[in-house]
Amino acid sequence: MKPFIEYLVEDDLTLEYHDTLNPKIWDGDQLKPEVQAKLLQIAKKWAVFAKIPDFAITDIILVGGNANYNWTKFSDLDLHVVVNREDLADCPDLLDDYLQNKKQLWALVHDITIYGHDVELYAQDNQTPYPKKQGVYSVKDKNWIMQPKLEAVDFRGPALLAKVKQYTERIETLISTNAEDESFSKLKEKFKNMRSSGLKKIGEFSMENLIFKELRNRGVIDKMTKYLQSRQDEKLSLTENYPFQIQIHNKKTNELVGVQQLNSERKDSAMGTGLRSLQTAKNKFKSQHPAAGDVADNHFSVRYPHDKDWITPTS
């Protein structure tokens, strides 16, 4: 199967712009009553879960694509519980981490949707300014704090597409080469800074924000996040160690190029599909045997040291 980057052309961009708000959520420019009631219910449940007292909540707002004209089928309902931090704690850094952890834990144990759109919860400081050109609707008071305006927006510029392809390739390369944590951290920090800067200077339709949204809609950001989570879990786990060998032959001449000894955390890893141990061996082979040509020109077979027969993996 081809990687996503080979399919990415202009028509594949997920970003959209409409002349109406999402009709599943809105009746004209007013939130549908059943949606408003359900969002309030969800927000209050999350506040209890996060141990946010009622007196600290100043508002409950809806922001993001579903409070604007750039909604798509991928758009979450970004539901923010606005809080007065002074009523919560005297340790702002600790408070941010606590609320972020509560958000993530909630997402792990709940799968709540409204008319097919996921509901994403977040606690927002009441002193945080709203980004430019972003709709902000008070679910609690049933009115607009900042009403979105129709604009001439074009998502089809070549610069946007080029940047999406560039970052997709970069993430796929980092994953396929099992890059160091520092490389991922630098890229994540770059995304955070460029998006924050774009929202502050231009707003919702800044190039930086659109790039991030497209990568997120395509699952590229999620793929990186899940990869890092799985790798962190591996580092924190104790597992049995299974050594195995990989044998490399040239496909055309059948000449033996080399044999490599590797380890796997599961006995079936080397024989499975798409597992990192085999990819590591292929990457190592490319660096150690540049004269042997591309990985695709060679045949890989696997066996455990005490086995008699070599097996061709399915990946």
mmCIF file of C-alpha atoms in Angstrom:
data_model
loop_
_atom_site.group_PDB
_atom_site.id
_atom_site.type_symbol
_atom_site.label_atom_id
_atom_site.label_comp_id
_atom_site.label_asym_id
_atom_site.label_seq_id
_atom_site.Cartn_x
_atom_site.Cartn_y
_atom_site.Cartn_z
ATOM 1 C CA MET A 1 0.000 0.000 0.000
ATOM 2 C CA LYS A 2 1.368 3.437 -0.898
ATOM 3 C CA PRO A 3 2.065 5.892 1.923
ATOM 4 C CA PHE A 4 -0.294 8.827 2.284
ATOM 5 C CA ILE A 5 2.233 11.280 0.821
ATOM 6 C CA GLU A 6 2.003 9.653 -2.634
ATOM 7 C CA TYR A 7 -1.726 10.273 -2.788
ATOM 8 C CA LEU A 8 -1.664 13.864 -1.566
ATOM 9 C CA VAL A 9 -2.800 16.199 -4.321
ATOM 10 C CA GLU A 10 -4.776 19.452 -4.136
ATOM 11 C CA ASP A 11 -8.164 17.766 -4.431
ATOM 12 C CA ASP A 12 -7.304 15.638 -1.375
ATOM 13 C CA LEU A 13 -7.114 18.559 1.038
ATOM 14 C CA THR A 14 -9.657 18.141 3.818
ATOM 15 C CA LEU A 15 -9.971 21.873 4.553
ATOM 16 C CA GLU A 16 -13.301 23.409 3.580
ATOM 17 C CA TYR A 17 -15.112 26.747 3.791
ATOM 18 C CA HIS A 18 -18.902 27.167 3.696
ATOM 19 C CA ASP A 19 -21.371 30.015 3.495
ATOM 20 C CA THR A 20 -23.366 28.639 6.447
ATOM 21 C CA LEU A 21 -22.539 27.269 9.876
ATOM 22 C CA ASN A 22 -22.758 23.484 10.301
ATOM 23 C CA PRO A 23 -26.502 22.753 9.868
ATOM 24 C CA LYS A 24 -26.229 19.724 12.148
ATOM 25 C CA ILE A 25 -25.283 22.018 15.020
ATOM 26 C CA TRP A 26 -26.815 25.384 14.143
ATOM 27 C CA ASP A 27 -30.193 26.719 13.127
ATOM 28 C CA GLY A 28 -29.023 29.757 11.213
ATOM 29 C CA ASP A 29 -26.680 31.484 13.639
ATOM 30 C CA GLN A 30 -28.310 30.072 16.769
ATOM 31 C CA LEU A 31 -27.208 26.865 18.442
ATOM 32 C CA LYS A 32 -29.898 24.187 18.212
ATOM 33 C CA PRO A 33 -31.667 23.859 21.588
ATOM 34 C CA GLU A 34 -30.984 20.139 21.939
ATOM 35 C CA VAL A 35 -27.306 20.697 21.113
ATOM 36 C CA GLN A 36 -27.026 23.566 23.595
ATOM 37 C CA ALA A 37 -28.628 21.474 26.351
ATOM 38 C CA LYS A 38 -26.417 18.479 25.664
ATOM 39 C CA LEU A 39 -23.217 20.573 25.559
ATOM 40 C CA LEU A 40 -24.078 22.130 28.920
ATOM 41 C CA GLN A 41 -24.695 18.679 30.359
ATOM 42 C CA ILE A 42 -21.359 17.380 29.034
ATOM 43 C CA ALA A 43 -19.439 20.435 30.283
ATOM 44 C CA LYS A 44 -20.882 20.133 33.772
ATOM 45 C CA LYS A 45 -20.067 16.408 33.915
ATOM 46 C CA TRP A 46 -16.486 17.145 32.862
ATOM 47 C CA ALA A 47 -16.153 19.939 35.423
ATOM 48 C CA VAL A 48 -17.176 17.500 38.169
ATOM 49 C CA PHE A 49 -14.726 14.926 36.771
ATOM 50 C CA ALA A 50 -11.922 17.532 36.759
ATOM 51 C CA LYS A 51 -12.951 18.745 40.246
ATOM 52 C CA ILE A 52 -13.598 22.300 39.031
ATOM 53 C CA PRO A 53 -16.017 23.990 41.478
ATOM 54 C CA ASP A 54 -19.063 25.793 40.107
ATOM 55 C CA PHE A 55 -17.971 29.133 41.557
ATOM 56 C CA ALA A 56 -14.741 29.030 39.479
ATOM 57 C CA ILE A 57 -16.596 28.603 36.159
ATOM 58 C CA THR A 58 -17.252 31.924 34.419
ATOM 59 C CA ASP A 59 -18.569 30.588 31.109
ATOM 60 C CA ILE A 60 -18.905 27.557 28.836
ATOM 61 C CA ILE A 61 -18.027 28.337 25.236
ATOM 62 C CA LEU A 62 -17.915 26.691 21.823
ATOM 63 C CA VAL A 63 -14.962 27.553 19.570
ATOM 64 C CA GLY A 64 -13.110 26.091 16.574
ATOM 65 C CA GLY A 65 -14.388 25.013 13.170
ATOM 66 C CA ASN A 66 -17.882 24.249 14.408
ATOM 67 C CA ALA A 67 -18.198 27.849 15.618
ATOM 68 C CA ASN A 68 -17.091 29.135 12.243
ATOM 69 C CA TYR A 69 -17.590 28.607 8.521
ATOM 70 C CA ASN A 70 -14.574 26.304 8.082
ATOM 71 C CA TRP A 71 -16.210 23.222 9.585
ATOM 72 C CA THR A 72 -15.695 19.793 8.016
ATOM 73 C CA LYS A 73 -16.751 16.245 8.846
ATOM 74 C CA PHE A 74 -13.498 16.019 10.847
ATOM 75 C CA SER A 75 -14.255 19.051 13.037
ATOM 76 C CA ASP A 76 -14.630 18.465 16.765
ATOM 77 C CA LEU A 77 -17.013 20.392 18.942
ATOM 78 C CA ASP A 78 -14.402 22.315 20.932
ATOM 79 C CA LEU A 79 -16.157 22.870 24.231
ATOM 80 C CA HIS A 80 -14.209 25.052 26.673
ATOM 81 C CA VAL A 81 -15.010 25.453 30.340
ATOM 82 C CA VAL A 82 -13.801 28.968 31.123
ATOM 83 C CA VAL A 83 -12.418 29.265 34.657
ATOM 84 C CA ASN A 84 -11.069 31.915 36.982
ATOM 85 C CA ARG A 85 -7.670 30.458 37.850
ATOM 86 C CA GLU A 86 -7.477 32.544 41.022
ATOM 87 C CA ASP A 87 -10.354 30.483 42.391
ATOM 88 C CA LEU A 88 -8.548 27.213 41.757
ATOM 89 C CA ALA A 89 -4.941 27.224 42.954
ATOM 90 C CA ASP A 90 -1.767 29.205 43.512
ATOM 91 C CA CYS A 91 0.380 26.943 41.305
ATOM 92 C CA PRO A 92 -0.449 27.822 37.663
ATOM 93 C CA ASP A 93 2.045 25.397 36.099
ATOM 94 C CA LEU A 94 0.804 22.515 38.212
ATOM 95 C CA LEU A 95 -2.780 23.497 37.504
ATOM 96 C CA ASP A 96 -2.197 23.459 33.731
ATOM 97 C CA ASP A 97 -0.672 19.985 33.907
ATOM 98 C CA TYR A 98 -3.469 18.727 36.143
ATOM 99 C CA LEU A 99 -6.241 19.983 33.866
ATOM 100 C CA GLN A 100 -4.452 18.695 30.760
ATOM 101 C CA ASN A 101 -4.146 15.259 32.367
ATOM 102 C CA LYS A 102 -7.830 15.346 33.302
ATOM 103 C CA LYS A 103 -8.701 16.200 29.700
ATOM 104 C CA GLN A 104 -6.646 13.280 28.378
ATOM 105 C CA LEU A 105 -8.016 10.836 30.964
ATOM 106 C CA TRP A 106 -11.578 11.885 30.117
ATOM 107 C CA ALA A 107 -10.891 11.278 26.420
ATOM 108 C CA LEU A 108 -9.590 7.782 27.194
ATOM 109 C CA VAL A 109 -12.719 6.695 29.046
ATOM 110 C CA HIS A 110 -15.370 8.599 27.062
ATOM 111 C CA ASP A 111 -16.351 8.630 23.407
ATOM 112 C CA ILE A 112 -19.015 11.338 23.178
ATOM 113 C CA THR A 113 -20.323 12.646 19.872
ATOM 114 C CA ILE A 114 -23.044 15.034 18.782
ATOM 115 C CA TYR A 115 -24.439 14.253 15.360
ATOM 116 C CA GLY A 116 -21.199 12.518 14.402
ATOM 117 C CA HIS A 117 -18.804 15.173 15.723
ATOM 118 C CA ASP A 118 -16.521 14.368 18.667
ATOM 119 C CA VAL A 119 -16.817 16.615 21.701
ATOM 120 C CA GLU A 120 -13.394 17.861 22.843
ATOM 121 C CA LEU A 121 -13.226 19.274 26.386
ATOM 122 C CA TYR A 122 -10.781 21.876 27.630
ATOM 123 C CA ALA A 123 -10.398 24.226 30.601
ATOM 124 C CA GLN A 124 -9.562 27.776 29.520
ATOM 125 C CA ASP A 125 -8.351 30.642 31.671
ATOM 126 C CA ASN A 126 -10.797 33.557 31.573
ATOM 127 C CA GLN A 127 -7.848 35.915 30.988
ATOM 128 C CA THR A 128 -6.781 34.157 27.771
ATOM 129 C CA PRO A 129 -7.547 36.344 24.724
ATOM 130 C CA TYR A 130 -9.515 34.793 21.873
ATOM 131 C CA PRO A 131 -7.646 34.266 18.574
ATOM 132 C CA LYS A 132 -8.451 36.632 15.722
ATOM 133 C CA LYS A 133 -11.242 35.756 13.286
ATOM 134 C CA GLN A 134 -12.519 32.927 15.475
ATOM 135 C CA GLY A 135 -16.145 32.478 16.384
ATOM 136 C CA VAL A 136 -16.795 32.221 20.114
ATOM 137 C CA TYR A 137 -20.271 31.241 21.307
ATOM 138 C CA SER A 138 -21.398 31.213 24.933
ATOM 139 C CA VAL A 139 -23.260 27.945 25.424
ATOM 140 C CA LYS A 140 -24.186 29.060 28.933
ATOM 141 C CA ASP A 141 -25.684 32.421 27.909
ATOM 142 C CA LYS A 142 -26.899 31.374 24.426
ATOM 143 C CA ASN A 143 -25.228 34.233 22.571
ATOM 144 C CA TRP A 144 -22.175 35.107 20.495
ATOM 145 C CA ILE A 145 -19.147 36.599 22.222
ATOM 146 C CA MET A 146 -17.408 36.926 18.866
ATOM 147 C CA GLN A 147 -19.567 36.179 15.824
ATOM 148 C CA PRO A 148 -17.746 34.741 12.796
ATOM 149 C CA LYS A 149 -17.773 36.628 9.507
ATOM 150 C CA LEU A 150 -17.813 35.216 6.006
ATOM 151 C CA GLU A 151 -14.508 35.815 4.265
ATOM 152 C CA ALA A 152 -12.857 35.071 0.947
ATOM 153 C CA VAL A 153 -10.787 32.048 1.936
ATOM 154 C CA ASP A 154 -8.793 29.898 -0.507
ATOM 155 C CA PHE A 155 -7.347 26.629 0.744
ATOM 156 C CA ARG A 156 -6.010 25.554 -2.649
ATOM 157 C CA GLY A 157 -2.802 27.588 -2.799
ATOM 158 C CA PRO A 158 0.314 25.597 -3.761
ATOM 159 C CA ALA A 159 2.243 26.860 -0.722
ATOM 160 C CA LEU A 160 -0.192 25.178 1.689
ATOM 161 C CA LEU A 161 -0.086 21.887 -0.174
ATOM 162 C CA ALA A 162 3.723 21.955 -0.336
ATOM 163 C CA LYS A 163 4.021 22.525 3.414
ATOM 164 C CA VAL A 164 1.560 19.733 4.223
ATOM 165 C CA LYS A 165 3.553 17.338 2.035
ATOM 166 C CA GLN A 166 6.823 18.503 3.597
ATOM 167 C CA TYR A 167 5.717 17.909 7.172
ATOM 168 C CA THR A 168 4.012 14.615 6.304
ATOM 169 C CA GLU A 169 7.246 13.334 4.781
ATOM 170 C CA ARG A 170 9.198 14.527 7.789
ATOM 171 C CA ILE A 171 6.957 12.734 10.285
ATOM 172 C CA GLU A 172 6.919 9.531 8.247
ATOM 173 C CA THR A 173 10.729 9.624 8.020
ATOM 174 C CA LEU A 174 11.120 10.159 11.759
ATOM 175 C CA ILE A 175 8.851 7.193 12.458
ATOM 176 C CA SER A 176 10.335 4.849 9.853
ATOM 177 C CA THR A 177 13.908 5.543 11.027
ATOM 178 C CA ASN A 178 13.014 5.257 14.714
ATOM 179 C CA ALA A 179 14.447 8.733 15.310
ATOM 180 C CA GLU A 180 15.582 9.997 18.692
ATOM 181 C CA ASP A 181 13.027 11.535 21.051
ATOM 182 C CA GLU A 182 14.735 14.906 20.691
ATOM 183 C CA SER A 183 13.884 15.024 16.970
ATOM 184 C CA PHE A 184 10.195 14.503 17.698
ATOM 185 C CA SER A 185 10.277 17.025 20.549
ATOM 186 C CA LYS A 186 11.769 19.691 18.294
ATOM 187 C CA LEU A 187 9.117 19.093 15.637
ATOM 188 C CA LYS A 188 6.260 19.185 18.165
ATOM 189 C CA GLU A 189 7.638 22.424 19.622
ATOM 190 C CA LYS A 190 7.860 23.863 16.100
ATOM 191 C CA PHE A 191 4.199 23.012 15.453
ATOM 192 C CA LYS A 192 3.190 24.585 18.765
ATOM 193 C CA ASN A 193 5.114 27.796 18.148
ATOM 194 C CA MET A 194 4.147 28.274 14.510
ATOM 195 C CA ARG A 195 0.459 27.663 15.207
ATOM 196 C CA SER A 196 0.452 29.988 18.214
ATOM 197 C CA SER A 197 2.201 32.692 16.189
ATOM 198 C CA GLY A 198 -0.201 32.309 13.237
ATOM 199 C CA LEU A 199 -3.282 32.502 15.440
ATOM 200 C CA LYS A 200 -1.955 35.559 17.223
ATOM 201 C CA LYS A 201 -0.932 37.492 14.096
ATOM 202 C CA ILE A 202 -3.603 36.523 11.544
ATOM 203 C CA GLY A 203 -6.091 34.232 13.238
ATOM 204 C CA GLU A 204 -7.980 31.072 12.339
ATOM 205 C CA PHE A 205 -6.981 31.204 8.662
ATOM 206 C CA SER A 206 -3.263 31.760 9.083
ATOM 207 C CA MET A 207 -1.089 29.492 6.957
ATOM 208 C CA GLU A 208 0.440 27.960 10.083
ATOM 209 C CA ASN A 209 -2.931 27.030 11.566
ATOM 210 C CA LEU A 210 -4.221 25.644 8.269
ATOM 211 C CA ILE A 211 -1.143 23.440 7.912
ATOM 212 C CA PHE A 212 -1.673 22.034 11.397
ATOM 213 C CA LYS A 213 -5.403 21.470 10.806
ATOM 214 C CA GLU A 214 -4.757 19.579 7.558
ATOM 215 C CA LEU A 215 -2.128 17.375 9.189
ATOM 216 C CA ARG A 216 -4.511 16.699 12.079
ATOM 217 C CA ASN A 217 -7.476 15.966 9.800
ATOM 218 C CA ARG A 218 -5.361 13.508 7.826
ATOM 219 C CA GLY A 219 -4.353 11.619 10.960
ATOM 220 C CA VAL A 220 -0.672 12.487 10.557
ATOM 221 C CA ILE A 221 -0.434 14.192 13.968
ATOM 222 C CA ASP A 222 -2.346 11.341 15.602
ATOM 223 C CA LYS A 223 -0.027 8.789 13.979
ATOM 224 C CA MET A 224 3.016 10.523 15.474
ATOM 225 C CA THR A 225 1.372 10.812 18.901
ATOM 226 C CA LYS A 226 0.404 7.125 19.017
ATOM 227 C CA TYR A 227 3.864 6.101 17.842
ATOM 228 C CA LEU A 228 5.523 8.107 20.631
ATOM 229 C CA GLN A 229 3.100 6.726 23.205
ATOM 230 C CA SER A 230 3.793 3.140 22.162
ATOM 231 C CA ARG A 231 7.542 3.749 22.239
ATOM 232 C CA GLN A 232 7.326 5.289 25.704
ATOM 233 C CA ASP A 233 5.322 2.269 26.879
ATOM 234 C CA GLU A 234 8.024 -0.041 25.540
ATOM 235 C CA LYS A 235 10.734 1.843 27.416
ATOM 236 C CA LEU A 236 8.775 1.577 30.661
ATOM 237 C CA SER A 237 8.035 -2.136 30.234
ATOM 238 C CA LEU A 238 10.052 -5.225 31.126
ATOM 239 C CA THR A 239 9.776 -7.992 28.543
ATOM 240 C CA GLU A 240 11.579 -11.161 27.599
ATOM 241 C CA ASN A 241 14.320 -10.816 25.008
ATOM 242 C CA TYR A 242 14.189 -13.020 21.908
ATOM 243 C CA PRO A 243 17.262 -12.953 19.647
ATOM 244 C CA PHE A 244 16.741 -13.664 15.950
ATOM 245 C CA GLN A 245 18.705 -13.477 12.724
ATOM 246 C CA ILE A 246 17.957 -11.741 9.443
ATOM 247 C CA GLN A 247 19.592 -13.013 6.279
ATOM 248 C CA ILE A 248 19.877 -10.773 3.202
ATOM 249 C CA HIS A 249 20.291 -12.056 -0.357
ATOM 250 C CA ASN A 250 20.495 -10.110 -3.608
ATOM 251 C CA LYS A 251 17.297 -10.888 -5.561
ATOM 252 C CA LYS A 252 18.996 -11.028 -8.969
ATOM 253 C CA THR A 253 22.162 -12.987 -8.150
ATOM 254 C CA ASN A 254 20.966 -14.738 -4.973
ATOM 255 C CA GLU A 255 24.327 -13.769 -3.490
ATOM 256 C CA LEU A 256 24.438 -13.600 0.300
ATOM 257 C CA VAL A 257 24.906 -9.968 1.327
ATOM 258 C CA GLY A 258 25.004 -10.489 5.061
ATOM 259 C CA VAL A 259 23.441 -11.848 8.228
ATOM 260 C CA GLN A 260 22.337 -9.632 11.105
ATOM 261 C CA GLN A 261 21.582 -10.525 14.703
ATOM 262 C CA LEU A 262 18.731 -8.572 16.332
ATOM 263 C CA ASN A 263 16.500 -8.803 19.368
ATOM 264 C CA SER A 264 12.745 -8.699 19.660
ATOM 265 C CA GLU A 265 10.514 -8.176 22.675
ATOM 266 C CA ARG A 266 7.965 -10.691 21.379
ATOM 267 C CA LYS A 267 8.740 -14.049 19.911
ATOM 268 C CA ASP A 268 6.439 -13.452 16.954
ATOM 269 C CA SER A 269 7.759 -9.946 16.133
ATOM 270 C CA ALA A 270 10.284 -10.961 13.497
ATOM 271 C CA MET A 271 7.718 -13.139 11.739
ATOM 272 C CA GLY A 272 4.908 -10.612 11.867
ATOM 273 C CA THR A 273 3.924 -7.760 9.586
ATOM 274 C CA GLY A 274 5.134 -4.202 9.753
ATOM 275 C CA LEU A 275 6.988 -4.612 13.039
ATOM 276 C CA ARG A 276 9.806 -2.304 14.027
ATOM 277 C CA SER A 277 12.523 -4.959 14.452
ATOM 278 C CA LEU A 278 12.408 -5.866 10.761
ATOM 279 C CA GLN A 279 12.357 -2.192 9.724
ATOM 280 C CA THR A 280 15.357 -1.549 11.965
ATOM 281 C CA ALA A 281 17.244 -4.366 10.257
ATOM 282 C CA LYS A 282 16.458 -2.959 6.815
ATOM 283 C CA ASN A 283 17.588 0.538 7.798
ATOM 284 C CA LYS A 284 20.767 -0.894 9.307
ATOM 285 C CA PHE A 285 21.355 -2.941 6.167
ATOM 286 C CA LYS A 286 21.115 0.165 3.959
ATOM 287 C CA SER A 287 23.771 1.975 6.000
ATOM 288 C CA GLN A 288 26.130 -0.999 6.269
ATOM 289 C CA HIS A 289 25.852 -2.266 2.687
ATOM 290 C CA PRO A 290 25.444 0.761 0.388
ATOM 291 C CA ALA A 291 26.943 -1.149 -2.550
ATOM 292 C CA ALA A 292 24.163 -3.741 -2.381
ATOM 293 C CA GLY A 293 21.615 -1.274 -3.749
ATOM 294 C CA ASP A 294 18.179 -0.439 -2.432
ATOM 295 C CA VAL A 295 16.390 -2.543 0.167
ATOM 296 C CA ALA A 296 13.801 -3.465 -2.478
ATOM 297 C CA ASP A 297 16.567 -5.160 -4.556
ATOM 298 C CA ASN A 298 17.227 -7.659 -1.806
ATOM 299 C CA HIS A 299 15.458 -10.574 -0.212
ATOM 300 C CA PHE A 300 15.120 -10.763 3.581
ATOM 301 C CA SER A 301 14.547 -13.992 5.483
ATOM 302 C CA VAL A 302 14.323 -14.583 9.228
ATOM 303 C CA ARG A 303 14.977 -17.366 11.733
ATOM 304 C CA TYR A 304 15.615 -17.837 15.395
ATOM 305 C CA PRO A 305 19.154 -19.129 16.076
ATOM 306 C CA HIS A 306 18.063 -22.629 17.035
ATOM 307 C CA ASP A 307 15.643 -23.021 14.129
ATOM 308 C CA LYS A 308 16.620 -25.036 11.097
ATOM 309 C CA ASP A 309 14.679 -23.173 8.390
ATOM 310 C CA TRP A 310 14.698 -19.540 7.271
ATOM 311 C CA ILE A 311 11.293 -17.899 6.923
ATOM 312 C CA THR A 312 10.328 -15.047 4.628
ATOM 313 C CA PRO A 313 8.427 -12.436 6.666
ATOM 314 C CA THR A 314 5.165 -11.034 5.344
ATOM 315 C CA SER A 315 6.521 -7.496 5.550
#
